[in-house]
Short mmCIF file of C-alpha atoms (C1' of nucleotides) in Angstrom, two decimals:
data_model
loop_
_atom_site.label_atom_id
_atom_site.label_comp_id
_atom_site.label_asym_id
_atom_site.label_seq_id
_atom_site.Cartn_x
_atom_site.Cartn_y
_atom_site.Cartn_z
CA UNK H 44 0.00 0.00 0.00
CA UNK H 45 2.62 2.47 1.01
CA UNK H 46 4.80 3.39 -1.90
CA UNK H 47 8.34 3.81 -0.74
CA UNK H 48 11.22 5.41 -2.50
CA UNK H 49 13.45 2.48 -3.36
CA UNK H 50 16.41 3.16 -1.11
CA UNK H 51 19.92 3.13 -2.51
CA UNK H 52 20.69 0.21 -0.24
CA UNK H 53 23.33 -1.44 -2.31
CA UNK H 54 25.82 -2.98 0.12
CA UNK H 55 28.63 -1.40 -1.81
CA UNK H 56 27.32 2.03 -0.89
CA UNK H 57 30.64 3.83 -1.03
CA UNK H 58 31.19 6.59 1.48
CA UNK H 59 27.81 7.18 3.03
CA UNK H 60 26.31 4.90 5.64
CA UNK H 61 23.05 3.39 4.59
CA UNK H 62 19.92 4.27 6.46
CA UNK H 63 19.69 2.54 9.79
CA UNK H 64 17.25 -0.31 9.83
CA UNK H 65 15.11 1.07 12.65
CA UNK H 66 14.96 4.43 10.95
CA UNK H 67 13.75 2.79 7.76
CA UNK H 68 11.10 0.89 9.66
CA UNK H 69 9.97 4.08 11.33
CA UNK H 70 9.69 5.85 8.02
CA UNK H 71 7.51 3.06 6.73
CA UNK H 72 5.31 3.26 9.79
CA UNK H 73 5.05 7.03 9.47
CA UNK H 74 4.02 6.90 5.85
CA UNK H 75 1.55 4.11 6.49
CA UNK H 76 0.01 5.91 9.44
CA UNK H 77 -0.21 9.19 7.58
CA UNK H 78 -1.82 7.59 4.59
CA UNK H 79 -4.35 5.84 6.77
CA UNK H 80 -5.21 8.92 8.82
CA UNK H 81 -5.39 11.17 5.77
CA UNK H 82 -7.75 8.76 4.07
CA UNK H 83 -9.86 8.55 7.20
CA UNK H 84 -10.15 12.18 8.25
CA UNK H 85 -8.83 14.28 5.40
CA UNK H 86 -5.39 15.79 5.12
CA UNK H 87 -6.16 19.07 6.82
CA UNK H 88 -7.82 17.44 9.82
CA UNK H 89 -4.83 15.34 10.81
CA UNK H 90 -2.12 16.87 12.98
CA UNK H 91 1.52 15.92 12.94
CA UNK H 92 1.18 14.89 16.57
CA UNK H 93 -1.55 12.42 15.67
CA UNK H 94 0.55 10.98 12.91
CA UNK H 95 3.53 10.57 15.20
CA UNK H 96 1.38 8.90 17.82
CA UNK H 97 -0.32 6.59 15.34
CA UNK H 98 3.07 5.63 13.94
CA UNK H 99 4.41 5.03 17.44
CA UNK H 100 7.24 7.53 17.18
CA UNK H 101 7.94 10.84 18.86
CA UNK H 102 7.22 14.17 17.26
CA UNK H 103 10.92 14.91 17.04
CA UNK H 104 11.44 11.79 14.97
CA UNK H 105 8.63 12.72 12.66
CA UNK H 106 9.91 16.25 12.15
CA UNK H 107 13.49 15.04 11.73
CA UNK H 108 12.38 13.18 8.65
CA UNK H 109 9.70 15.51 7.33
CA UNK H 110 10.20 19.15 8.17
CA UNK H 111 6.48 19.85 7.87
CA UNK H 112 3.22 18.37 6.73
CA UNK H 113 3.89 19.50 3.20
CA UNK H 114 7.08 17.47 3.02
CA UNK H 115 5.24 14.45 4.33
CA UNK H 116 2.59 14.91 1.69
CA UNK H 117 5.28 15.18 -0.94
CA UNK H 118 6.65 11.83 0.07
CA UNK H 119 3.18 10.33 -0.19
CA UNK H 120 2.52 12.02 -3.51
CA UNK H 121 5.82 10.89 -4.92
CA UNK H 122 4.53 7.65 -6.34
CA UNK H 123 1.54 9.42 -7.85
CA UNK H 124 3.85 11.91 -9.50
CA UNK H 125 5.90 9.14 -11.02
CA UNK H 126 2.84 7.35 -12.29
CA UNK H 127 1.62 10.54 -13.88
CA UNK H 128 4.98 11.27 -15.45
CA UNK H 129 5.08 7.78 -16.93
CA UNK H 130 1.56 8.08 -18.26
CA UNK H 131 2.35 11.38 -19.93
CA UNK H 132 5.61 10.12 -21.33
CA UNK H 133 4.11 7.01 -22.80
CA UNK H 134 1.25 8.96 -24.33
CA UNK H 135 3.67 11.45 -25.85
CA UNK H 136 5.67 8.56 -27.26
CA UNK H 137 2.68 6.72 -28.74
CA UNK H 138 -0.58 8.46 -29.65
CA UNK H 139 0.79 11.92 -29.03
CA UNK H 140 3.82 11.45 -31.26
CA UNK H 141 1.91 12.12 -34.45
CA UNK H 142 0.24 15.29 -33.15
CA UNK H 143 1.55 18.81 -33.56
CA UNK H 144 3.11 20.27 -30.40
CA UNK H 145 0.15 22.38 -29.37
CA UNK H 146 -2.15 19.37 -29.56
CA UNK H 147 0.33 17.46 -27.50
CA UNK H 148 0.22 20.31 -25.00
CA UNK H 149 -3.56 20.06 -24.92
CA UNK H 150 -3.27 16.37 -24.16
CA UNK H 151 -0.78 17.01 -21.38
CA UNK H 152 -3.01 19.65 -19.83
CA UNK H 153 -6.00 17.35 -19.96
CA UNK H 154 -4.08 14.65 -18.12
CA UNK H 155 -2.65 17.15 -15.67
CA UNK H 156 -6.11 18.45 -14.85
CA UNK H 157 -7.36 14.98 -14.11
CA UNK H 158 -4.30 14.24 -12.03
CA UNK H 159 -4.61 17.38 -9.95
CA UNK H 160 -8.32 16.93 -9.37
CA UNK H 161 -7.70 13.36 -8.21
CA UNK H 162 -4.88 14.02 -5.78
CA UNK H 163 -6.28 17.38 -4.79
CA UNK H 164 -6.08 17.07 -1.00
CA UNK H 165 -2.43 16.10 -0.92
CA UNK H 166 -1.35 18.59 -3.56
CA UNK H 167 -3.23 21.41 -1.90
CA UNK H 168 -1.46 20.83 1.36
CA UNK H 169 1.87 20.82 -0.43
CA UNK H 170 1.17 24.05 -2.26
CA UNK H 171 -0.19 25.72 0.86
CA UNK H 172 2.82 24.82 2.95
CA UNK H 173 5.23 26.04 0.31
CA UNK H 174 3.50 29.34 -0.06
CA UNK H 175 3.24 29.77 3.69
CA UNK H 176 6.92 29.11 4.23
CA UNK H 177 7.88 31.30 1.33
CA UNK H 178 9.95 28.52 -0.20
CA UNK H 179 7.77 28.60 -3.26
CA UNK H 180 10.09 26.34 -5.17
CA UNK H 181 8.13 23.10 -5.04
CA UNK H 182 11.43 21.37 -4.59
CA UNK H 183 11.66 17.92 -3.11
CA UNK H 184 12.61 16.75 0.35
CA UNK H 185 16.38 17.16 0.50
CA UNK H 186 16.50 14.27 2.93
CA UNK H 187 15.31 11.94 0.19
CA UNK H 188 17.38 12.56 -2.88
CA UNK H 189 16.69 9.69 -5.26
CA UNK H 190 19.38 10.06 -7.88
CA UNK H 191 18.25 11.63 -11.12
CA UNK H 192 14.74 12.29 -9.93
CA UNK H 193 13.31 15.41 -11.45
CA UNK H 194 11.54 17.89 -9.26
CA UNK H 195 7.88 17.80 -10.00
CA UNK H 196 7.20 21.39 -10.93
CA UNK H 197 10.50 21.80 -12.72
CA UNK H 198 9.71 18.77 -14.79
CA UNK H 199 6.29 20.04 -15.78
CA UNK H 200 7.71 23.47 -16.48
CA UNK H 201 10.35 22.01 -18.75
CA UNK H 202 7.84 19.80 -20.53
CA UNK H 203 5.41 22.61 -21.26
CA UNK H 204 8.31 24.85 -22.20
CA UNK H 205 9.64 22.29 -24.67
CA UNK H 206 6.26 21.90 -26.33
CA UNK H 207 5.88 25.67 -26.63
CA UNK H 208 9.40 25.97 -28.00
CA UNK H 209 8.74 23.33 -30.63
CA UNK H 210 5.53 25.06 -31.62
CA UNK H 211 7.39 28.32 -32.03
CA UNK H 212 10.07 26.66 -34.14
CA UNK H 213 7.47 25.12 -36.44
CA UNK H 214 5.74 28.47 -36.71
CA UNK H 215 2.53 27.14 -35.14
CA UNK H 216 2.57 29.95 -32.61
CA UNK H 217 4.18 33.37 -32.51
CA UNK H 218 7.41 33.80 -30.57
CA UNK H 219 6.78 34.36 -26.87
CA UNK H 220 8.27 34.31 -23.40
CA UNK H 221 8.40 30.55 -23.02
CA UNK H 222 9.31 30.34 -19.36
CA UNK H 223 6.72 32.85 -18.25
CA UNK H 224 4.02 31.34 -20.41
CA UNK H 225 4.71 27.86 -19.08
CA UNK H 226 4.49 29.18 -15.54
CA UNK H 227 1.23 30.93 -16.25
CA UNK H 228 -0.35 27.92 -17.89
CA UNK H 229 0.69 25.65 -15.06
CA UNK H 230 -0.61 28.09 -12.50
CA UNK H 231 -4.01 27.89 -14.11
CA UNK H 232 -3.96 24.28 -12.87
CA UNK H 233 -2.89 25.16 -9.35
CA UNK H 234 -4.59 22.83 -6.86
CA UNK H 235 -5.78 25.70 -4.70
CA UNK H 236 -7.25 27.49 -7.69
CA UNK H 237 -9.06 24.39 -8.87
CA UNK H 238 -10.42 23.99 -5.37
CA UNK H 239 -11.84 27.49 -5.63
CA UNK H 240 -13.23 26.78 -9.09
CA UNK H 241 -15.02 23.77 -7.75
CA UNK H 242 -16.37 25.23 -4.52
CA UNK H 243 -16.82 28.88 -5.26
CA UNK H 244 -17.73 28.78 -8.92
CA UNK H 245 -19.03 25.32 -9.56
CA UNK H 246 -17.08 24.92 -12.79
CA UNK H 247 -17.12 21.37 -14.06
CA UNK H 248 -14.12 19.43 -15.20
CA UNK H 249 -15.22 19.77 -18.84
CA UNK H 250 -15.83 23.48 -18.57
CA UNK H 251 -12.38 24.07 -17.12
CA UNK H 252 -10.78 21.96 -19.80
CA UNK H 253 -12.57 23.74 -22.60
CA UNK H 254 -11.73 27.13 -21.12
CA UNK H 255 -8.06 26.25 -20.87
CA UNK H 256 -8.03 24.94 -24.40
CA UNK H 257 -9.58 28.09 -25.78
CA UNK H 258 -7.23 30.33 -23.85
CA UNK H 259 -3.93 28.55 -24.22
CA UNK H 260 -4.16 26.28 -27.25
CA UNK H 261 -6.42 28.09 -29.67
CA UNK H 262 -5.51 31.49 -28.30
CA UNK H 263 -1.83 31.02 -28.99
CA UNK H 264 -2.16 29.17 -32.28
CA UNK H 265 -1.61 31.21 -35.44
CA UNK H 266 -3.73 29.16 -37.77
CA UNK H 267 -7.21 29.18 -36.38
CA UNK H 268 -9.50 26.69 -38.06
CA UNK H 269 -12.89 28.08 -37.29
CA UNK M 1142 -3.54 57.58 8.96
CA UNK M 1143 -5.93 54.80 9.70
CA UNK M 1144 -8.66 54.63 7.15
CA UNK M 1145 -11.93 53.76 8.78
CA UNK M 1146 -15.09 52.56 7.23
CA UNK M 1147 -17.45 55.45 7.69
CA UNK M 1148 -19.89 53.96 10.14
CA UNK M 1149 -23.61 54.11 9.49
CA UNK M 1150 -23.92 56.22 12.59
CA UNK M 1151 -26.95 58.23 11.61
CA UNK M 1152 -28.92 58.87 14.78
CA UNK M 1153 -32.04 57.74 13.02
CA UNK M 1154 -30.57 54.27 12.68
CA UNK M 1155 -33.86 52.39 12.57
CA UNK M 1156 -33.95 49.01 14.26
CA UNK M 1157 -30.30 48.19 14.88
CA UNK M 1158 -28.29 49.73 17.67
CA UNK M 1159 -25.28 51.64 16.52
CA UNK M 1160 -21.86 50.42 17.50
CA UNK M 1161 -21.02 51.15 21.09
CA UNK M 1162 -18.65 54.03 21.50
CA UNK M 1163 -16.02 52.05 23.38
CA UNK M 1164 -16.15 49.34 20.76
CA UNK M 1165 -15.56 51.88 18.02
CA UNK M 1166 -12.59 53.30 19.89
CA UNK M 1167 -11.17 49.83 20.31
CA UNK M 1168 -11.51 49.12 16.63
CA UNK M 1169 -9.62 52.28 15.87
CA UNK M 1170 -6.87 51.32 18.27
CA UNK M 1171 -6.69 47.82 16.83
CA UNK M 1172 -6.36 49.06 13.26
CA UNK M 1173 -3.80 51.67 14.21
CA UNK M 1174 -1.72 49.17 16.19
CA UNK M 1175 -1.88 46.58 13.42
CA UNK M 1176 -0.85 49.08 10.80
CA UNK M 1177 2.07 50.24 12.89
CA UNK M 1178 3.28 46.75 13.73
CA UNK M 1179 2.85 45.50 10.17
CA UNK M 1180 4.86 48.42 8.86
CA UNK M 1181 7.53 47.81 11.45
CA UNK M 1182 8.00 44.05 11.33
CA UNK M 1183 6.16 42.79 8.28
CA UNK M 1184 2.71 41.26 8.20
CA UNK M 1185 3.77 37.66 8.69
CA UNK M 1186 5.99 38.45 11.65
CA UNK M 1187 3.26 40.01 13.78
CA UNK M 1188 1.01 37.78 15.87
CA UNK M 1189 -2.57 38.47 16.77
CA UNK M 1190 -1.52 38.42 20.41
CA UNK M 1191 0.97 41.20 19.81
CA UNK M 1192 -1.62 43.26 18.03
CA UNK M 1193 -4.09 42.84 20.86
CA UNK M 1194 -1.48 43.77 23.39
CA UNK M 1195 -0.29 46.80 21.46
CA UNK M 1196 -3.87 47.93 21.05
CA UNK M 1197 -4.52 47.42 24.74
CA UNK M 1198 -7.34 44.94 24.27
CA UNK M 1199 -7.71 41.25 25.01
CA UNK M 1200 -7.31 38.57 22.40
CA UNK M 1201 -10.96 37.71 22.68
CA UNK M 1202 -11.90 41.24 21.76
CA UNK M 1203 -9.60 41.22 18.80
CA UNK M 1204 -10.97 37.95 17.50
CA UNK M 1205 -14.55 39.03 18.10
CA UNK M 1206 -14.01 41.77 15.57
CA UNK M 1207 -11.66 40.07 13.15
CA UNK M 1208 -11.99 36.33 12.95
CA UNK M 1209 -8.41 35.97 11.77
CA UNK M 1210 -5.42 37.88 10.53
CA UNK M 1211 -6.78 37.81 7.02
CA UNK M 1212 -9.93 39.63 8.05
CA UNK M 1213 -7.87 42.23 9.82
CA UNK M 1214 -5.76 42.69 6.72
CA UNK M 1215 -8.90 43.06 4.68
CA UNK M 1216 -10.04 45.91 6.86
CA UNK M 1217 -6.67 47.58 6.42
CA UNK M 1218 -6.65 46.95 2.68
CA UNK M 1219 -10.14 48.31 2.27
CA UNK M 1220 -9.07 51.89 1.65
CA UNK M 1221 -6.43 50.74 -0.83
CA UNK M 1222 -9.04 48.77 -2.69
CA UNK M 1223 -11.27 51.79 -2.95
CA UNK M 1224 -8.45 53.99 -4.15
CA UNK M 1225 -7.61 51.44 -6.79
CA UNK M 1226 -11.22 51.10 -7.88
CA UNK M 1227 -11.52 54.86 -8.23
CA UNK M 1228 -8.30 55.08 -10.21
CA UNK M 1229 -9.44 52.39 -12.61
CA UNK M 1230 -12.89 53.90 -12.97
CA UNK M 1231 -11.59 57.35 -13.70
CA UNK M 1232 -9.11 56.02 -16.25
CA UNK M 1233 -11.83 54.01 -17.95
CA UNK M 1234 -13.99 57.14 -18.06
CA UNK M 1235 -11.26 59.40 -19.46
CA UNK M 1236 -8.27 58.11 -21.43
CA UNK M 1237 -9.59 54.58 -21.62
CA UNK M 1238 -12.96 55.58 -23.00
CA UNK M 1239 -11.71 55.92 -26.54
CA UNK M 1240 -9.89 52.58 -26.56
CA UNK M 1241 -11.36 49.28 -27.74
CA UNK M 1242 -12.36 46.93 -24.91
CA UNK M 1243 -9.32 44.70 -25.11
CA UNK M 1244 -7.01 47.68 -24.83
CA UNK M 1245 -9.01 48.85 -21.88
CA UNK M 1246 -8.53 45.40 -20.38
CA UNK M 1247 -4.79 45.72 -20.92
CA UNK M 1248 -4.84 49.04 -19.08
CA UNK M 1249 -6.78 47.53 -16.20
CA UNK M 1250 -4.38 44.62 -15.93
CA UNK M 1251 -1.41 46.95 -15.92
CA UNK M 1252 -2.87 48.93 -13.06
CA UNK M 1253 -3.90 45.80 -11.22
CA UNK M 1254 -0.39 44.40 -11.48
CA UNK M 1255 1.07 47.56 -10.01
CA UNK M 1256 -1.53 47.57 -7.27
CA UNK M 1257 -0.92 43.97 -6.29
CA UNK M 1258 2.84 44.36 -6.30
CA UNK M 1259 2.54 47.41 -4.06
CA UNK M 1260 0.18 46.00 -1.47
CA UNK M 1261 1.68 42.55 -1.73
CA UNK M 1262 2.20 41.77 1.95
CA UNK M 1263 -1.35 42.53 2.98
CA UNK M 1264 -2.95 40.86 -0.01
CA UNK M 1265 -0.83 37.77 0.35
CA UNK M 1266 -1.91 37.31 3.92
CA UNK M 1267 -5.53 37.67 2.86
CA UNK M 1268 -5.23 35.15 0.06
CA UNK M 1269 -3.30 32.72 2.23
CA UNK M 1270 -5.84 32.83 5.03
CA UNK M 1271 -8.72 32.33 2.66
CA UNK M 1272 -7.17 29.37 0.99
CA UNK M 1273 -6.18 27.88 4.30
CA UNK M 1274 -9.66 28.18 5.72
CA UNK M 1275 -11.21 26.90 2.54
CA UNK M 1276 -13.52 29.89 2.39
CA UNK M 1277 -12.02 30.79 -0.94
CA UNK M 1278 -14.65 33.37 -1.64
CA UNK M 1279 -12.68 36.54 -0.97
CA UNK M 1280 -15.82 37.91 0.59
CA UNK M 1281 -15.73 40.74 3.08
CA UNK M 1282 -16.01 40.70 6.83
CA UNK M 1283 -19.69 40.06 7.50
CA UNK M 1284 -19.38 42.14 10.66
CA UNK M 1285 -18.68 45.21 8.58
CA UNK M 1286 -21.23 45.41 5.81
CA UNK M 1287 -20.96 48.90 4.33
CA UNK M 1288 -24.10 49.21 2.26
CA UNK M 1289 -23.62 48.85 -1.46
CA UNK M 1290 -19.94 48.03 -1.18
CA UNK M 1291 -18.83 45.62 -3.81
CA UNK M 1292 -16.70 42.71 -2.82
CA UNK M 1293 -13.25 43.19 -4.15
CA UNK M 1294 -12.81 40.06 -6.19
CA UNK M 1295 -16.39 40.08 -7.40
CA UNK M 1296 -15.93 43.61 -8.61
CA UNK M 1297 -12.78 42.79 -10.52
CA UNK M 1298 -14.39 39.67 -11.92
CA UNK M 1299 -17.37 41.66 -13.13
CA UNK M 1300 -15.17 44.37 -14.62
CA UNK M 1301 -12.99 41.96 -16.58
CA UNK M 1302 -16.07 40.01 -17.58
CA UNK M 1303 -17.77 43.15 -18.90
CA UNK M 1304 -14.74 44.09 -20.98
CA UNK M 1305 -14.54 40.60 -22.41
CA UNK M 1306 -18.25 40.62 -23.15
CA UNK M 1307 -18.01 43.91 -24.96
CA UNK M 1308 -15.09 42.64 -27.00
CA UNK M 1309 -17.09 39.57 -28.01
CA UNK M 1310 -20.06 41.72 -29.00
CA UNK M 1311 -17.88 43.91 -31.17
CA UNK M 1312 -16.32 40.85 -32.73
CA UNK M 1313 -12.86 41.75 -31.47
CA UNK M 1314 -12.51 38.32 -29.90
CA UNK M 1315 -14.16 34.98 -30.50
CA UNK M 1316 -16.99 33.92 -28.21
CA UNK M 1317 -15.71 32.32 -25.02
CA UNK M 1318 -16.52 31.32 -21.47
CA UNK M 1319 -16.46 34.81 -20.00
CA UNK M 1320 -16.68 33.91 -16.32
CA UNK M 1321 -14.01 31.27 -16.50
CA UNK M 1322 -11.71 33.42 -18.58
CA UNK M 1323 -12.04 36.33 -16.20
CA UNK M 1324 -11.20 34.03 -13.29
CA UNK M 1325 -8.18 32.66 -15.08
CA UNK M 1326 -6.86 36.07 -16.04
CA UNK M 1327 -7.30 37.38 -12.51
CA UNK M 1328 -5.61 34.33 -11.09
CA UNK M 1329 -2.56 35.11 -13.15
CA UNK M 1330 -2.26 38.19 -10.92
CA UNK M 1331 -2.68 36.30 -7.67
CA UNK M 1332 -0.49 37.86 -4.97
CA UNK M 1333 0.99 34.53 -4.02
CA UNK M 1334 1.83 33.71 -7.60
CA UNK M 1335 3.49 37.06 -8.14
CA UNK M 1336 5.49 36.45 -5.01
CA UNK M 1337 6.73 33.23 -6.55
CA UNK M 1338 7.46 34.95 -9.84
CA UNK M 1339 9.56 37.48 -8.04
CA UNK M 1340 11.46 35.19 -5.70
CA UNK M 1341 11.64 31.92 -7.55
CA UNK M 1342 11.87 33.11 -11.13
CA UNK M 1343 13.12 36.66 -10.95
CA UNK M 1344 10.61 37.92 -13.49
CA UNK M 1345 10.50 41.68 -13.65
CA UNK M 1346 7.41 43.80 -13.60
CA UNK M 1347 7.80 44.55 -17.30
CA UNK M 1348 8.34 40.95 -18.26
CA UNK M 1349 5.20 39.87 -16.44
CA UNK M 1350 3.20 42.62 -18.03
CA UNK M 1351 4.40 41.78 -21.51
CA UNK M 1352 3.75 38.09 -20.96
CA UNK M 1353 0.21 38.74 -19.77
CA UNK M 1354 -0.44 41.03 -22.71
CA UNK M 1355 0.75 38.46 -25.21
CA UNK M 1356 -1.26 35.70 -23.61
CA UNK M 1357 -4.53 37.39 -22.82
CA UNK M 1358 -4.79 40.46 -25.03
CA UNK M 1359 -3.09 39.50 -28.27
CA UNK M 1360 -3.82 35.82 -27.79
CA UNK M 1361 -7.55 36.35 -27.61
CA UNK M 1362 -7.80 39.08 -30.23
CA UNK M 1363 -8.94 38.02 -33.68
CA UNK M 1364 -7.22 40.67 -35.72
CA UNK M 1365 -3.56 40.32 -35.03
CA UNK M 1366 -1.51 43.21 -36.29
CA UNK M 1367 1.94 41.74 -36.57
"C1'" DC A 1070 -31.50 58.51 38.73
"C1'" DC A 1071 -32.13 53.58 38.44
"C1'" DT A 1072 -32.27 49.31 36.35
"C1'" DG A 1073 -32.56 45.59 32.76
"C1'" DT A 1074 -30.35 43.66 29.01
"C1'" DA A 1075 -27.56 42.71 25.36
"C1'" DA A 1076 -23.15 43.83 23.60
"C1'" DA A 1077 -18.43 43.91 24.64
"C1'" DT A 1078 -14.49 42.40 27.13
"C1'" DG A 1079 -10.21 39.74 28.19
"C1'" DG A 1080 -7.72 36.11 29.80
"C1'" DA A 1081 -7.62 31.15 30.41
"C1'" DC A 1082 -7.66 27.22 27.51
"C1'" DA A 1083 -7.24 23.66 23.90
"C1'" DC A 1084 -4.73 22.48 20.16
"C1'" DC A 1085 -1.20 22.94 16.58
"C1'" DT A 1086 3.44 23.60 14.59
"C1'" DG A 1087 8.16 23.27 14.81
"C1'" DT A 1088 12.64 23.23 17.81
"C1'" DC A 1089 15.84 21.42 21.05
"C1'" DC A 1090 18.65 18.38 23.43
"C1'" DG A 1091 19.77 14.60 26.70
"C1'" DA A 1092 19.14 9.70 26.27
"C1'" DT A 1093 19.24 5.72 23.38
"C1'" DT A 1094 20.70 2.50 19.91
"C1'" DA A 1095 22.76 0.64 15.56
"C1'" DT A 1096 26.84 0.01 13.21
"C1'" DA A 1097 32.02 -0.27 12.21
"C1'" DG A 1098 36.36 -1.52 13.57
"C1'" DC A 1099 39.06 -4.11 16.66
"C1'" DG K 265 32.15 -9.69 22.03
"C1'" DC K 266 33.41 -4.90 23.05
"C1'" DT K 267 33.83 -0.06 22.41
"C1'" DA K 268 33.57 4.33 20.14
"C1'" DT K 269 30.75 7.16 17.64
"C1'" DA K 270 27.38 9.18 15.26
"C1'" DA K 271 22.69 8.65 13.81
"C1'" DT K 272 18.39 8.41 15.85
"C1'" DC K 273 14.83 8.91 19.18
"C1'" DG K 274 11.07 11.20 21.78
"C1'" DG K 275 9.06 14.19 24.88
"C1'" DA K 276 9.32 18.76 26.84
"C1'" DC K 277 8.95 23.34 25.38
"C1'" DA K 278 8.29 27.81 23.07
"C1'" DG K 279 5.44 30.20 20.40
"C1'" DG K 280 0.94 30.97 17.61
"C1'" DT K 281 -4.09 30.53 16.44
"C1'" DG K 282 -8.67 30.57 17.56
"C1'" DT K 283 -12.52 29.43 21.24
"C1'" DC K 284 -15.10 29.98 25.33
"C1'" DC K 285 -17.44 32.08 28.88
"C1'" DA K 286 -17.87 34.56 33.35
"C1'" DT K 287 -17.72 39.30 34.12
"C1'" DT K 288 -18.17 44.07 32.97
"C1'" DT K 289 -20.17 48.02 30.74
"C1'" DA K 290 -22.93 51.11 27.67
"C1'" DC K 291 -27.24 52.34 26.37
"C1'" DA K 292 -32.52 52.76 26.59
"C1'" DG K 293 -36.65 53.28 28.92
"C1'" DG K 294 -39.26 54.11 33.17
#
DNA sequence: CCTGTAAATGGACACCTGTCCGATTATAGC
DNA sequence: GCTATAATCGGACAGGTGTCCATTTACAGG
């Protein structure tokens, strides 16, 4: 049930000691407890103290590993992120491969929207914590540095940026500020914003998708086929 | 210094008692103290307890009036909001009047960007609190209902929506989901997002403005003059 | 002036986050 | 097995938020 980052536990681990066995067990228990409590009561209703208690560890231990609830959520969301990344990659390599870049972007956004709406509770907590702490970088837990793992937001930013860049090169869209545009598009799928869309405005999934498509795909495209 | 909502203190106040004099004085002291402390140490560094103490009132009194720091910030930001609204209105009535709707929208966005960047600290706290509490409606303090006062976000949403609607009617832009588009455009100027743009990305004021213009003004417009 | 009543007050309280540090325990080298 | 050592543990603690409620106080009407 609990997805764990596959530890670099090769015996031949060169200079650095491998994670102590009890520590590893505790991390498992923490993740399992958090997942259970979150599922039971909702992310925002569960305190770090409760998690520590349910996992049978002290608060200090919990905070040593996860500096705040957001970090803990990141660890839990990690597997979901990877699944999503794989799904997007495989789509881009198969069905998406024959589409022009802006249509590929549309496909990515559609999948991203679904992904965010599904994992909303976890992602919201992550975003909230980051904004609150002013880190704002969506970077990953430095205590868990799986080699070569891309940071979530950076990865999405690069992906959207690449698609935009390709579209510019092909002349499908006019030249633009790629980095800023990618940021703006991704922000339109911010978990907190979608939460507001759902509660405050009552926008449906389809309506959001269509709105995004009109604004960012058709809006940017030079050749409008109307 | 402290801008106060002009109380409905007409003697002929029909059924409802007017605010007690001591309560009014306390509110003044609270606002003054908050403004002073915020200016001195930054919004996020000042606790509600400190504010209460500096104002010479108990925490209970403070919370009775302002349910949380966000509400207090809203009260302080109220005058700024009104100033901004007046500035936009007068521009729309004078220089803006001769421009097509999408150019008027560009002017509004430019002013909004400046406004948000200026009052960032206060607005960020407001947005953060709202998201945290899940209220997400940006509505005003129900304890202070100045008659006829528009809610800030609703007002902006309506303004942007009107401009978009006019542009559609004139055929300047293709028909679209006006409400959703207005929400999305406004979200691109979210205080928290701009904070991230500044810190995490280093985007300048001008770069943001140009990016927004390309995306939302030129992107939506039918007749592109390139 | 006196009195009833509802609004206003303020500090104790419950709970939460995040830090700190002495005590504990796993591991490496002998 | 034994020891040195550093990672790890866990609960106390320092703040902060927001609630509660017994007490106080301003205002209106007799």
